[in-house]
XYZ file of C-alpha atoms in Angstrom:
724
model
C 61.813 -11.002 -17.267
C 61.868 -7.830 -19.316
C 65.217 -6.816 -20.771
C 66.383 -3.603 -22.362
C 68.840 -3.987 -25.203
C 70.470 -0.752 -26.385
C 71.426 -0.869 -30.052
C 73.940 1.816 -31.000
C 73.865 2.887 -34.635
C 76.736 4.983 -36.059
C 76.400 6.679 -39.415
C 79.785 6.841 -41.172
C 80.424 9.192 -44.117
C 83.224 8.306 -46.471
C 84.994 11.437 -47.594
C 86.811 11.046 -50.832
C 89.470 13.777 -51.171
C 91.325 14.041 -54.476
C 94.484 16.097 -54.014
C 95.267 18.628 -56.763
C 98.859 19.118 -55.624
C 101.518 16.825 -54.212
C 102.396 17.101 -50.517
C 105.961 17.921 -49.542
C 106.514 14.479 -47.984
C 104.627 11.175 -47.575
C 104.749 11.710 -43.765
C 102.939 15.015 -44.076
C 100.275 13.325 -46.214
C 99.696 10.605 -43.601
C 99.490 13.104 -40.748
C 96.980 15.254 -42.631
C 94.824 12.207 -43.389
C 94.821 11.129 -39.740
C 93.775 14.625 -38.628
C 90.953 14.645 -41.193
C 89.676 11.184 -40.107
C 89.806 12.114 -36.405
C 87.836 15.275 -37.084
C 85.259 13.319 -39.080
C 84.799 10.720 -36.326
C 84.333 13.408 -33.676
C 81.626 15.057 -35.758
C 79.679 11.828 -36.486
C 76.086 11.879 -35.202
C 75.328 8.921 -32.916
C 71.759 7.591 -32.817
C 70.739 5.171 -30.024
C 67.654 3.022 -30.581
C 66.267 1.291 -27.477
C 64.017 -1.756 -27.938
C 62.186 -3.882 -25.387
C 61.792 -7.623 -25.727
C 59.292 -9.195 -23.373
C 60.232 -12.714 -22.377
C 58.315 -12.914 -19.114
C 54.592 -13.425 -18.477
C 53.287 -10.625 -20.695
C 52.017 -11.592 -24.145
C 50.518 -8.763 -26.180
C 48.733 -10.593 -28.976
C 47.031 -13.899 -29.755
C 45.925 -15.567 -32.960
C 43.289 -18.018 -31.762
C 40.436 -15.616 -31.039
C 40.221 -14.455 -34.661
C 42.386 -14.259 -37.778
C 43.011 -10.585 -37.135
C 46.088 -11.043 -34.913
C 44.809 -8.383 -32.555
C 46.394 -7.132 -29.386
C 44.859 -8.798 -26.338
C 43.384 -5.469 -25.260
C 41.530 -5.223 -28.585
C 39.847 -8.634 -28.303
C 36.347 -8.418 -26.768
C 36.733 -11.681 -24.839
C 38.734 -12.980 -21.890
C 42.119 -14.209 -23.077
C 45.046 -15.772 -21.228
C 48.476 -16.754 -22.516
C 50.780 -19.249 -20.821
C 54.131 -18.055 -22.090
C 57.254 -20.063 -22.791
C 58.902 -18.414 -19.765
C 56.136 -19.657 -17.448
C 56.329 -23.164 -18.915
C 60.088 -23.256 -18.290
C 60.082 -21.614 -14.864
C 57.782 -24.189 -13.280
C 58.597 -27.189 -15.466
C 55.066 -27.340 -16.888
C 56.037 -30.156 -19.219
C 52.577 -31.551 -19.966
C 49.338 -29.833 -20.889
C 47.621 -30.799 -17.630
C 50.272 -29.012 -15.575
C 50.185 -26.058 -17.985
C 46.399 -25.665 -17.877
C 46.473 -25.895 -14.090
C 48.013 -22.404 -14.372
C 45.418 -20.978 -16.765
C 42.792 -18.587 -15.437
C 39.350 -20.185 -15.229
C 40.411 -23.676 -16.371
C 39.765 -26.662 -14.119
C 41.704 -29.853 -14.910
C 39.607 -32.917 -14.050
C 42.079 -35.786 -13.584
C 39.647 -38.697 -13.431
C 42.324 -41.324 -14.160
C 46.077 -41.383 -14.636
C 45.784 -41.305 -18.440
C 42.406 -39.724 -19.132
C 41.536 -36.113 -18.359
C 38.587 -33.779 -18.805
C 38.775 -29.984 -18.695
C 36.086 -27.501 -17.685
C 35.637 -23.735 -17.791
C 32.687 -21.642 -16.646
C 30.743 -24.835 -15.891
C 31.137 -26.541 -19.292
C 33.519 -29.147 -20.658
C 36.396 -27.732 -22.709
C 36.598 -29.823 -25.874
C 38.078 -27.407 -28.428
C 41.832 -27.888 -28.628
C 43.610 -26.391 -31.623
C 47.129 -26.257 -33.008
C 47.928 -22.881 -34.594
C 44.206 -22.144 -34.806
C 43.144 -25.382 -36.540
C 41.414 -28.326 -34.910
C 38.288 -30.323 -34.062
C 36.700 -31.040 -30.658
C 38.269 -33.883 -28.692
C 36.839 -37.301 -29.444
C 34.615 -38.289 -26.499
C 35.418 -34.919 -24.910
C 38.607 -35.955 -23.104
C 42.359 -36.222 -23.569
C 44.240 -39.502 -23.331
C 47.809 -39.894 -22.047
C 50.468 -37.300 -21.336
C 50.840 -34.618 -24.036
C 54.128 -32.738 -23.908
C 54.523 -28.953 -24.103
C 58.131 -28.962 -25.390
C 57.042 -28.379 -28.985
C 54.927 -25.323 -28.156
C 56.023 -21.706 -27.912
C 52.979 -20.690 -25.880
C 49.410 -21.734 -25.073
C 46.498 -19.378 -25.716
C 43.213 -19.775 -23.842
C 40.150 -17.894 -25.137
C 37.334 -18.248 -22.625
C 33.670 -18.326 -23.513
C 32.249 -19.384 -26.853
C 34.646 -18.924 -29.752
C 32.120 -19.059 -32.543
C 34.335 -17.645 -35.271
C 37.198 -20.100 -35.030
C 35.525 -23.260 -33.730
C 31.760 -23.207 -34.221
C 31.250 -26.728 -32.898
C 31.702 -27.342 -29.182
C 30.796 -25.956 -25.775
C 30.721 -22.272 -24.738
C 33.544 -22.895 -22.269
C 36.934 -22.078 -23.772
C 39.219 -22.776 -26.716
C 42.802 -23.850 -26.071
C 45.153 -22.983 -28.910
C 48.677 -24.444 -28.931
C 51.172 -22.291 -30.839
C 54.034 -24.418 -32.152
C 57.676 -23.505 -32.103
C 59.110 -22.272 -35.403
C 62.627 -21.536 -36.656
C 64.215 -18.551 -34.932
C 66.029 -15.644 -36.568
C 69.369 -16.764 -35.137
C 70.869 -20.219 -34.815
C 70.410 -21.671 -31.360
C 70.694 -24.903 -29.413
C 69.172 -25.564 -25.987
C 69.841 -28.740 -24.029
C 68.433 -29.698 -20.642
C 68.498 -32.687 -18.311
C 66.231 -33.150 -15.279
C 66.066 -35.605 -12.417
C 63.270 -35.679 -9.884
C 61.293 -37.670 -7.364
C 60.270 -41.214 -8.307
C 63.147 -41.540 -10.790
C 61.755 -38.844 -13.052
C 64.417 -38.483 -15.761
C 63.872 -36.041 -18.610
C 66.225 -35.160 -21.489
C 65.314 -32.393 -23.916
C 66.985 -30.850 -26.972
C 65.716 -27.850 -28.945
C 67.695 -26.580 -31.927
C 67.015 -24.021 -34.640
C 69.195 -23.251 -37.670
C 69.063 -21.102 -40.759
C 70.449 -23.408 -43.433
C 70.727 -20.775 -46.178
C 68.820 -17.773 -47.484
C 65.879 -20.022 -48.370
C 65.628 -22.799 -45.800
C 65.503 -22.844 -42.024
C 64.492 -25.535 -39.586
C 63.816 -26.429 -35.983
C 63.972 -29.769 -34.202
C 62.779 -30.677 -30.707
C 63.422 -34.064 -29.101
C 62.346 -35.288 -25.658
C 62.636 -38.510 -23.720
C 61.152 -38.890 -20.256
C 60.875 -41.946 -18.036
C 59.375 -41.894 -14.570
C 57.903 -44.014 -11.832
C 55.121 -42.631 -9.664
C 53.820 -42.121 -6.162
C 51.045 -44.490 -7.276
C 51.819 -48.174 -6.863
C 52.885 -49.897 -10.101
C 52.416 -46.816 -12.312
C 55.259 -46.024 -14.737
C 55.512 -44.140 -18.023
C 57.982 -43.826 -20.871
C 57.459 -40.864 -23.218
C 59.281 -39.873 -26.400
C 58.636 -36.745 -28.465
C 60.090 -35.754 -31.826
C 59.173 -32.574 -33.663
C 60.624 -31.148 -36.883
C 59.690 -27.926 -38.676
C 61.163 -26.940 -42.073
C 60.408 -23.542 -43.591
C 61.240 -22.335 -47.091
C 61.111 -18.677 -48.082
C 60.225 -19.148 -51.728
C 60.295 -15.394 -52.305
C 60.102 -12.177 -50.333
C 56.321 -12.622 -50.240
C 55.792 -16.385 -50.134
C 56.760 -19.029 -47.608
C 56.045 -22.737 -47.364
C 56.510 -24.922 -44.304
C 56.211 -28.609 -43.496
C 56.240 -29.978 -39.965
C 55.694 -33.252 -38.186
C 55.268 -34.162 -34.540
C 55.386 -37.629 -33.018
C 54.451 -38.501 -29.441
C 54.883 -42.015 -28.063
C 53.590 -42.561 -24.531
C 53.824 -46.024 -23.006
C 52.252 -46.293 -19.548
C 52.016 -49.370 -17.337
C 50.138 -49.755 -14.085
C 47.732 -47.050 -15.235
C 44.313 -47.013 -13.639
C 40.989 -47.311 -15.461
C 38.436 -45.839 -13.164
C 39.753 -45.038 -9.709
C 39.252 -45.605 -5.975
C 35.835 -46.101 -4.362
C 35.081 -43.020 -2.271
C 32.632 -44.388 0.331
C 31.810 -47.527 2.304
C 28.499 -49.372 2.425
C 27.550 -47.439 5.586
C 28.022 -44.143 3.710
C 31.222 -43.088 5.485
C 34.156 -41.836 3.426
C 37.086 -44.052 2.484
C 40.578 -42.744 3.174
C 43.199 -44.728 1.269
C 46.903 -44.025 1.173
C 47.842 -41.717 -1.692
C 49.803 -44.524 -3.326
C 46.802 -46.881 -3.562
C 46.123 -47.863 -7.163
C 43.341 -49.969 -8.681
C 45.441 -51.129 -11.644
C 46.525 -54.718 -12.180
C 50.219 -55.427 -12.547
C 49.634 -56.247 -16.233
C 47.689 -53.029 -17.025
C 49.118 -50.906 -19.851
C 48.079 -48.011 -22.085
C 50.096 -47.236 -25.223
C 49.245 -44.052 -27.127
C 50.897 -42.782 -30.318
C 49.964 -39.379 -31.740
C 51.249 -37.919 -34.998
C 50.520 -34.640 -36.714
C 51.767 -33.483 -40.112
C 51.120 -29.855 -41.074
C 51.715 -28.056 -44.380
C 51.380 -24.267 -44.466
C 51.507 -21.782 -47.313
C 51.613 -18.049 -46.667
C 51.645 -15.294 -49.285
C 51.615 -11.504 -48.960
C 50.084 -9.536 -51.791
C 51.367 -6.155 -52.911
C 48.414 -4.384 -51.303
C 49.254 -5.708 -47.797
C 46.706 -8.503 -47.985
C 47.726 -11.976 -46.873
C 46.663 -15.487 -47.826
C 47.288 -18.439 -45.543
C 46.456 -22.075 -46.254
C 46.936 -24.918 -43.766
C 46.509 -28.665 -44.132
C 46.871 -30.920 -41.115
C 46.751 -34.701 -40.898
C 46.498 -36.094 -37.373
C 46.431 -39.705 -36.252
C 46.027 -41.346 -32.868
C 46.560 -45.020 -32.180
C 45.853 -46.610 -28.790
C 46.438 -50.135 -27.552
C 45.411 -50.878 -23.988
C 44.808 -53.650 -21.501
C 42.833 -52.231 -18.620
C 41.548 -53.240 -15.203
C 38.620 -51.545 -13.495
C 37.438 -51.923 -9.909
C 33.785 -51.299 -9.031
C 31.423 -51.755 -6.130
C 31.258 -50.497 -2.556
C 33.564 -51.968 0.103
C 32.543 -52.965 3.608
C 34.153 -50.700 6.208
C 35.150 -53.550 8.523
C 36.418 -56.110 6.015
C 37.348 -53.833 3.069
C 35.784 -56.511 0.830
C 32.899 -56.290 -1.616
C 34.684 -54.963 -4.711
C 34.851 -56.666 -8.114
C 37.483 -56.405 -10.822
C 36.655 -55.877 -14.475
C 39.204 -56.454 -17.251
C 39.012 -55.075 -20.786
C 41.131 -54.608 -23.864
C 40.587 -51.342 -25.723
C 42.041 -50.343 -29.106
C 41.480 -47.072 -30.971
C 42.399 -45.835 -34.439
C 41.598 -42.178 -35.183
C 42.375 -39.973 -38.200
C 41.743 -36.251 -38.737
C 42.020 -34.296 -41.983
C 41.921 -30.523 -41.426
C 42.082 -27.768 -44.040
C 41.819 -24.027 -43.507
C 42.211 -21.195 -46.021
C 41.745 -17.499 -45.354
C 42.709 -14.041 -46.552
C 42.999 -10.956 -44.388
C 43.958 -7.369 -44.943
C 43.039 -3.713 -44.603
C 40.576 -1.612 -46.533
C 39.834 2.096 -46.411
C 36.243 3.322 -46.198
C 34.917 6.767 -45.302
C 38.396 7.985 -44.527
C 39.165 5.222 -41.979
C 41.053 1.938 -42.108
C 39.258 -1.328 -41.391
C 40.367 -4.968 -41.218
C 38.690 -7.896 -42.946
C 39.068 -11.684 -42.804
C 37.310 -14.296 -44.918
C 37.991 -18.001 -44.980
C 36.806 -21.551 -45.502
C 37.382 -24.620 -43.374
C 37.001 -28.345 -43.922
C 37.535 -31.103 -41.398
C 36.957 -34.824 -41.416
C 37.393 -37.219 -38.524
C 37.198 -41.008 -38.643
C 37.589 -43.214 -35.634
C 37.099 -46.868 -34.896
C 37.538 -48.506 -31.531
C 36.861 -51.916 -30.069
C 36.474 -53.273 -26.551
C 36.937 -56.942 -25.653
C 36.191 -58.739 -22.397
C 36.609 -62.124 -20.707
C 33.389 -63.887 -19.702
C 34.715 -67.418 -20.005
C 37.894 -68.007 -17.968
C 36.800 -66.533 -14.650
C 39.584 -63.952 -14.722
C 37.524 -61.204 -16.309
C 35.540 -60.306 -13.178
C 37.490 -61.463 -10.082
C 36.487 -60.730 -6.499
C 38.885 -58.150 -5.114
C 40.903 -58.341 -1.888
C 41.502 -55.370 0.424
C 42.824 -52.530 -1.789
C 44.961 -51.261 1.093
C 47.203 -54.326 0.858
C 46.649 -55.483 -2.744
C 49.804 -55.647 -4.850
C 48.073 -55.671 -8.240
C 48.418 -59.410 -8.643
C 45.434 -60.866 -10.485
C 45.357 -63.389 -13.348
C 45.327 -61.761 -16.756
C 42.044 -62.319 -18.623
C 41.796 -63.699 -22.129
C 40.236 -60.816 -24.074
C 38.057 -62.349 -26.778
C 34.421 -62.035 -25.637
C 31.556 -59.619 -26.260
C 33.262 -57.360 -28.828
C 31.728 -53.900 -29.025
C 32.926 -50.513 -30.121
C 32.555 -47.614 -32.521
C 32.863 -46.844 -36.194
C 32.102 -43.159 -36.673
C 32.846 -40.614 -39.375
C 32.201 -36.874 -39.030
C 32.644 -33.970 -41.460
C 32.554 -30.232 -40.928
C 32.360 -27.613 -43.681
C 32.509 -23.976 -42.726
C 32.840 -20.502 -44.166
C 33.620 -17.554 -41.924
C 34.140 -13.830 -42.150
C 35.122 -11.112 -39.723
C 35.369 -7.352 -39.952
C 36.973 -4.966 -37.500
C 35.443 -1.637 -38.320
C 36.856 1.661 -37.112
C 33.521 3.460 -36.784
C 34.793 6.536 -35.004
C 37.714 7.667 -32.889
C 38.706 4.972 -30.349
C 35.655 2.797 -31.110
C 35.857 -0.501 -33.023
C 33.105 -2.892 -33.958
C 34.056 -6.535 -34.597
C 31.291 -8.328 -36.444
C 31.222 -11.582 -38.289
C 29.841 -15.032 -38.480
C 30.499 -18.611 -39.353
C 28.293 -20.932 -41.336
C 28.864 -24.490 -40.148
C 27.609 -27.673 -41.734
C 28.141 -30.753 -39.577
C 27.506 -34.344 -40.632
C 28.237 -37.549 -38.779
C 27.328 -41.155 -39.284
C 28.101 -44.473 -37.697
C 27.489 -46.301 -34.473
C 29.150 -46.134 -31.063
C 28.559 -48.936 -28.569
C 25.109 -49.616 -29.957
C 24.045 -45.991 -30.241
C 23.504 -44.484 -33.698
C 25.632 -41.376 -34.266
C 23.914 -40.060 -37.399
C 23.461 -36.293 -37.446
C 23.155 -33.636 -40.131
C 23.004 -30.018 -38.976
C 23.699 -26.608 -40.418
C 23.997 -23.495 -38.312
C 24.954 -19.868 -38.720
C 26.959 -18.698 -35.725
C 27.066 -14.923 -35.218
C 29.810 -12.957 -33.527
C 29.513 -9.380 -32.334
C 32.019 -7.415 -30.290
C 32.599 -3.773 -29.424
C 35.757 -2.190 -28.038
C 35.974 1.430 -26.882
C 39.249 2.951 -25.709
C 38.319 5.103 -22.739
C 41.843 6.449 -22.293
C 45.074 5.350 -23.997
C 45.673 2.680 -21.329
C 42.112 1.384 -20.772
C 39.418 -0.153 -23.006
C 35.868 -1.290 -22.339
C 34.343 -4.131 -24.365
C 31.247 -6.238 -24.894
C 30.712 -9.362 -26.974
C 28.155 -11.963 -27.961
C 28.864 -15.264 -29.699
C 27.590 -18.818 -29.974
C 28.634 -22.419 -30.513
C 26.604 -25.535 -31.262
C 26.781 -29.296 -30.753
C 24.857 -31.682 -33.006
C 22.525 -34.182 -31.308
C 21.504 -37.681 -32.337
C 18.409 -38.074 -30.128
C 14.986 -38.346 -31.782
C 11.809 -36.528 -30.840
C 8.283 -37.967 -30.700
C 7.980 -37.430 -34.480
C 11.162 -39.402 -35.205
C 12.996 -36.216 -36.128
C 16.542 -35.565 -34.914
C 16.619 -32.800 -32.328
C 18.099 -29.467 -33.342
C 21.645 -28.778 -32.046
C 22.456 -27.669 -28.535
C 23.347 -23.978 -28.707
C 25.687 -22.243 -26.313
C 25.138 -18.491 -26.073
C 27.912 -16.461 -24.465
C 27.691 -12.808 -23.433
C 30.574 -10.915 -21.871
C 31.316 -7.394 -20.611
C 34.714 -6.245 -19.455
C 37.486 -3.714 -19.029
C 41.122 -4.228 -20.001
C 44.114 -2.082 -19.108
C 47.721 -1.806 -20.289
C 49.739 -0.385 -17.413
C 53.375 0.637 -17.004
C 53.856 1.370 -20.711
C 52.188 -1.890 -21.671
C 54.317 -4.087 -19.427
C 51.328 -5.191 -17.317
C 47.982 -6.315 -18.745
C 44.899 -6.320 -16.522
C 41.303 -7.303 -17.160
C 38.028 -7.821 -15.364
C 35.085 -9.498 -17.072
C 31.484 -10.442 -16.336
C 30.040 -13.361 -18.330
C 26.632 -14.949 -18.779
C 26.391 -18.267 -20.639
C 23.251 -20.213 -21.487
C 22.857 -23.672 -22.958
C 19.707 -24.040 -25.064
C 17.869 -27.088 -26.481
C 19.686 -29.821 -24.542
C 18.126 -33.275 -25.087
C 16.165 -34.616 -22.082
C 13.800 -37.563 -21.948
C 10.311 -36.800 -23.220
C 7.908 -37.181 -20.258
C 5.672 -39.322 -22.467
C 8.449 -41.911 -22.876
C 10.616 -41.196 -19.820
C 9.747 -44.503 -18.135
C 11.018 -46.580 -21.036
C 14.588 -47.989 -20.867
C 17.015 -45.816 -22.871
C 18.169 -48.901 -24.798
C 14.776 -49.268 -26.388
C 14.213 -47.407 -29.662
C 10.848 -46.163 -28.349
C 12.273 -43.594 -25.941
C 12.117 -40.042 -27.311
C 13.499 -36.678 -26.279
C 12.651 -32.993 -26.153
C 14.874 -29.925 -26.126
C 15.211 -28.074 -22.833
C 17.401 -25.470 -21.214
C 20.704 -26.890 -20.037
C 23.351 -25.330 -17.829
C 23.510 -21.596 -17.214
C 26.526 -19.953 -15.630
C 27.163 -16.369 -14.610
C 30.201 -14.886 -12.946
C 33.291 -12.774 -13.282
C 37.018 -13.145 -13.828
C 39.954 -10.981 -12.883
C 43.372 -11.313 -14.497
C 46.758 -9.587 -14.230
C 49.776 -10.611 -16.318
C 53.155 -9.062 -16.966
C 55.948 -7.214 -15.215
C 54.944 -5.270 -12.095
C 58.393 -3.753 -11.813
C 61.836 -4.610 -13.154
C 62.534 -8.268 -12.521
C 59.138 -9.112 -10.973
C 56.796 -11.040 -13.294
C 53.332 -12.147 -12.292
C 50.361 -14.024 -13.722
C 47.274 -13.789 -11.526
C 43.766 -14.999 -12.297
C 40.623 -15.274 -10.167
C 37.310 -16.796 -11.270
C 33.991 -16.742 -9.397
C 30.771 -18.044 -10.961
C 27.490 -19.843 -10.246
C 25.945 -22.751 -12.137
C 22.207 -23.272 -12.573
C 20.340 -26.068 -14.306
C 22.276 -29.099 -13.054
C 22.818 -29.603 -9.338
C 25.342 -32.400 -9.759
C 27.555 -30.369 -12.114
C 27.299 -27.365 -9.788
C 28.321 -29.546 -6.841
C 31.462 -31.164 -8.300
C 32.680 -28.094 -10.233
C 34.843 -25.611 -8.306
C 33.064 -22.259 -8.572
C 35.990 -20.219 -7.249
C 39.477 -20.612 -8.684
C 42.637 -18.655 -7.929
C 45.795 -19.056 -10.015
C 49.035 -17.233 -9.197
C 52.489 -17.533 -10.748
C 55.241 -15.072 -9.901
C 59.014 -14.876 -10.329
C 61.528 -12.337 -9.021
C 65.075 -11.676 -10.184
C 67.001 -11.221 -6.948
C 68.961 -8.009 -7.426
C 71.414 -8.799 -4.630
C 72.553 -12.024 -6.350
C 73.175 -11.655 -10.047
C 71.655 -14.545 -12.006
C 69.282 -15.779 -9.270
C 65.532 -16.009 -9.870
C 62.990 -17.315 -7.374
C 59.284 -17.945 -7.854
C 56.000 -19.469 -6.734
C 53.171 -21.139 -8.627
C 49.916 -21.613 -6.712
C 46.405 -22.765 -7.489
C 43.485 -22.731 -5.083
C 39.917 -23.955 -5.425
C 36.914 -23.851 -3.141
C 35.210 -26.934 -1.716
C 33.274 -29.362 -3.903
C 31.062 -32.385 -3.246
C 29.144 -35.140 -5.002
C 25.850 -36.852 -4.185
C 26.549 -40.611 -4.273
C 23.068 -41.940 -3.536
C 21.662 -43.306 -0.265
C 22.805 -45.730 2.415
C 21.240 -49.139 1.886
C 19.158 -51.194 4.270
C 20.790 -52.930 7.194
C 22.449 -49.829 8.619
C 21.264 -47.511 11.378
C 21.460 -44.591 8.940
C 19.669 -46.384 6.073
C 18.250 -43.922 3.563
C 20.726 -41.185 4.503
C 22.239 -39.299 1.546
C 25.869 -40.195 0.853
C 27.959 -37.109 0.134
C 31.605 -37.210 -0.903
C 33.365 -33.957 -0.024
C 36.650 -32.364 -0.980
C 37.452 -29.337 1.144
C 38.976 -26.211 -0.361
C 42.699 -26.599 -0.897
C 45.761 -24.881 -2.347
C 48.700 -26.466 -4.152
C 51.903 -24.441 -3.829
C 54.963 -24.981 -6.043
C 58.299 -23.189 -5.627
C 61.229 -22.663 -7.966
C 64.747 -21.238 -7.922
C 67.036 -20.780 -10.915
C 70.669 -19.713 -10.931
C 72.418 -18.713 -14.121
C 75.907 -20.099 -13.472
C 77.330 -18.696 -16.710
C 75.816 -17.040 -19.765
C 75.164 -20.511 -21.154
C 74.779 -22.787 -18.149
C 71.882 -22.661 -15.688
C 70.559 -24.743 -12.796
C 66.885 -24.853 -11.748
C 65.323 -26.396 -8.659
C 61.578 -27.060 -8.437
C 59.498 -28.162 -5.462
C 55.853 -29.115 -6.025
C 53.049 -29.305 -3.455
C 55.456 -28.091 -0.790
C 52.732 -28.237 1.903
C 52.167 -31.933 1.097
C 48.418 -31.384 0.685
C 46.341 -34.559 0.360
C 43.419 -34.029 -1.999
C 41.190 -35.798 -4.502
C 42.054 -34.755 -8.043
C 38.408 -34.696 -9.158
C 34.808 -35.515 -8.301
C 33.772 -35.395 -11.969
C 33.126 -39.129 -11.618
C 31.834 -41.104 -8.646
C 35.367 -42.481 -8.162
C 38.624 -40.618 -7.644
C 42.267 -40.773 -6.647
C 44.689 -38.554 -4.758
C 47.093 -36.009 -6.201
C 50.867 -36.269 -5.887
C 52.502 -35.551 -2.519
C 55.455 -33.195 -2.152
C 58.044 -33.846 -4.858
C 61.195 -32.260 -6.196
C 63.338 -31.962 -9.327
C 66.586 -30.383 -10.535
C 67.234 -29.263 -14.122
C 70.577 -28.421 -15.701
C 70.263 -26.413 -18.923
C 72.797 -25.277 -21.503
C 72.208 -22.813 -24.333
C 74.329 -21.903 -27.333
């Protein structure tokens, strides 16, 4: 919602009158003074300054696409921002729910506690906090990550070569953390929803004195699930302390802690077809987890920031981040293909999995303006260092008979199976990776209304270790160019073009025992952006073309050898190509009506399986309206739609009339519609009602893997919030 806050400024002049003679009486003196003051007040000039504060779905600038802090319209790439208002309106309390609302992002929920993300046909692995981060380990996110500590979420689609370098040319997700506010504030909320979903949240900010200010966020959430046996208990604590050491220098220290304890979580998911090739159709509540399954994840992140402004308007910013992730799990997997008549034929598979991961991240840059040839230009130069170490171990049970039990009918199974003794066949990973980078960017004002953004990043990537028997040694250096052009056609509309790259190191060897060169992702984009209604509404349309080059594939000369043998070798080949367009609208259409609309349409070449299971058309729509007839009432809708997808699952085996027929698992196009209503009871007290999947759509959450499970049915929640 966009609000107008008039600020009236009165300029008072103190008139000092020194009498040279005494008045006849004190009463006459007082009356004369009153007349003088009244005359002065009547003649005072009043100046009214009107400011606009946007707290709806319109964000004007982002920091993750470059260090230039440009307006969105000046960035030559597709950019989306999920604002704090959108997160609150639709109770998008975890990153999966939040990214469901982001233009072009597809959330692949393969399990209850493991998720992949894709954009433009490629996995999204670059997740940053305030512009600093490394790609996700193993390319996926584990457990529920809360959004309460973030002010907004920025999504830069395409390759983001300047700020990431390593990764896929899909998108970069940048989480912007909450910081102390100018005024003291305290926000409390309590929610209750379907399946005993109880959430308590506190968010307070205080200015302690002229030097120190702080912010604290605390969350506790417990919930059952529509899935049998699945429960979770999540706690979040976040503290941010900032010290203004001088007018030009500030230092901050922050720490976040997330504890997520899930039980009854699945590892893998439901089988999607029977032995005769026909599709299974389980109840949405069916779960493959054992009653002893559990997945405990603890994530911590400590960040130290130093910022200094020089007298010539240049700025230095240094950031150090230390992140840890610890996981302890006992998991149960179900595999095989059931018989349609008996529902038997599946086998259980127990495992214990433990992970210890540590990240050290350091980033230092300077940015500022220079004047050349009578025009002002912007420059950024920085260095970046990152180190990641992770060890994990998997244990199994091959001795007691409980490690691989025959499974009963999943439709009636209650999760009861003897717990294995996890002590056999230990395997795992011990990997260390380092990245050193130097980057520079210039935004050059070449002539009126035309800017050239040019820069590059030199990345050196080293990794060593072993992961489940596969050597992870790699040593690559790469220069990653960035080129963008922005031309303002009219004050409200710009046209842009950009080219950038990313790379991913490979560990495969060629026929000469040399490590293959990195996979390169090349991203080209053309587009038009508009700022309508005095900047209240941002619009954009973009065409993109992305190519993946030098992907490792088996060398035909050794393709028949088992991949476990050291004799198999690889060659570089073209990988996935994707081309398409995106349309986005975000902001306030008219007073009280906020909207965020995104549509993506693209084609994938180079991998038929990826093209089949990836939605190629995505529509995201979030809108809220302040009902003018009822003061304090806001209503809204959040909707996501995707086209149909499918997956080739092989062929029907012998013994059936349709033996040899291709097995195809299909998910028809579907839309998930969420509704909300909020009533501001008083200035401080508000009540929100949310209804999710109101049409009770039954759908598979993903076909990224050969297994899958169903999304949540219709569910509801109520939130009471209080602000001071």
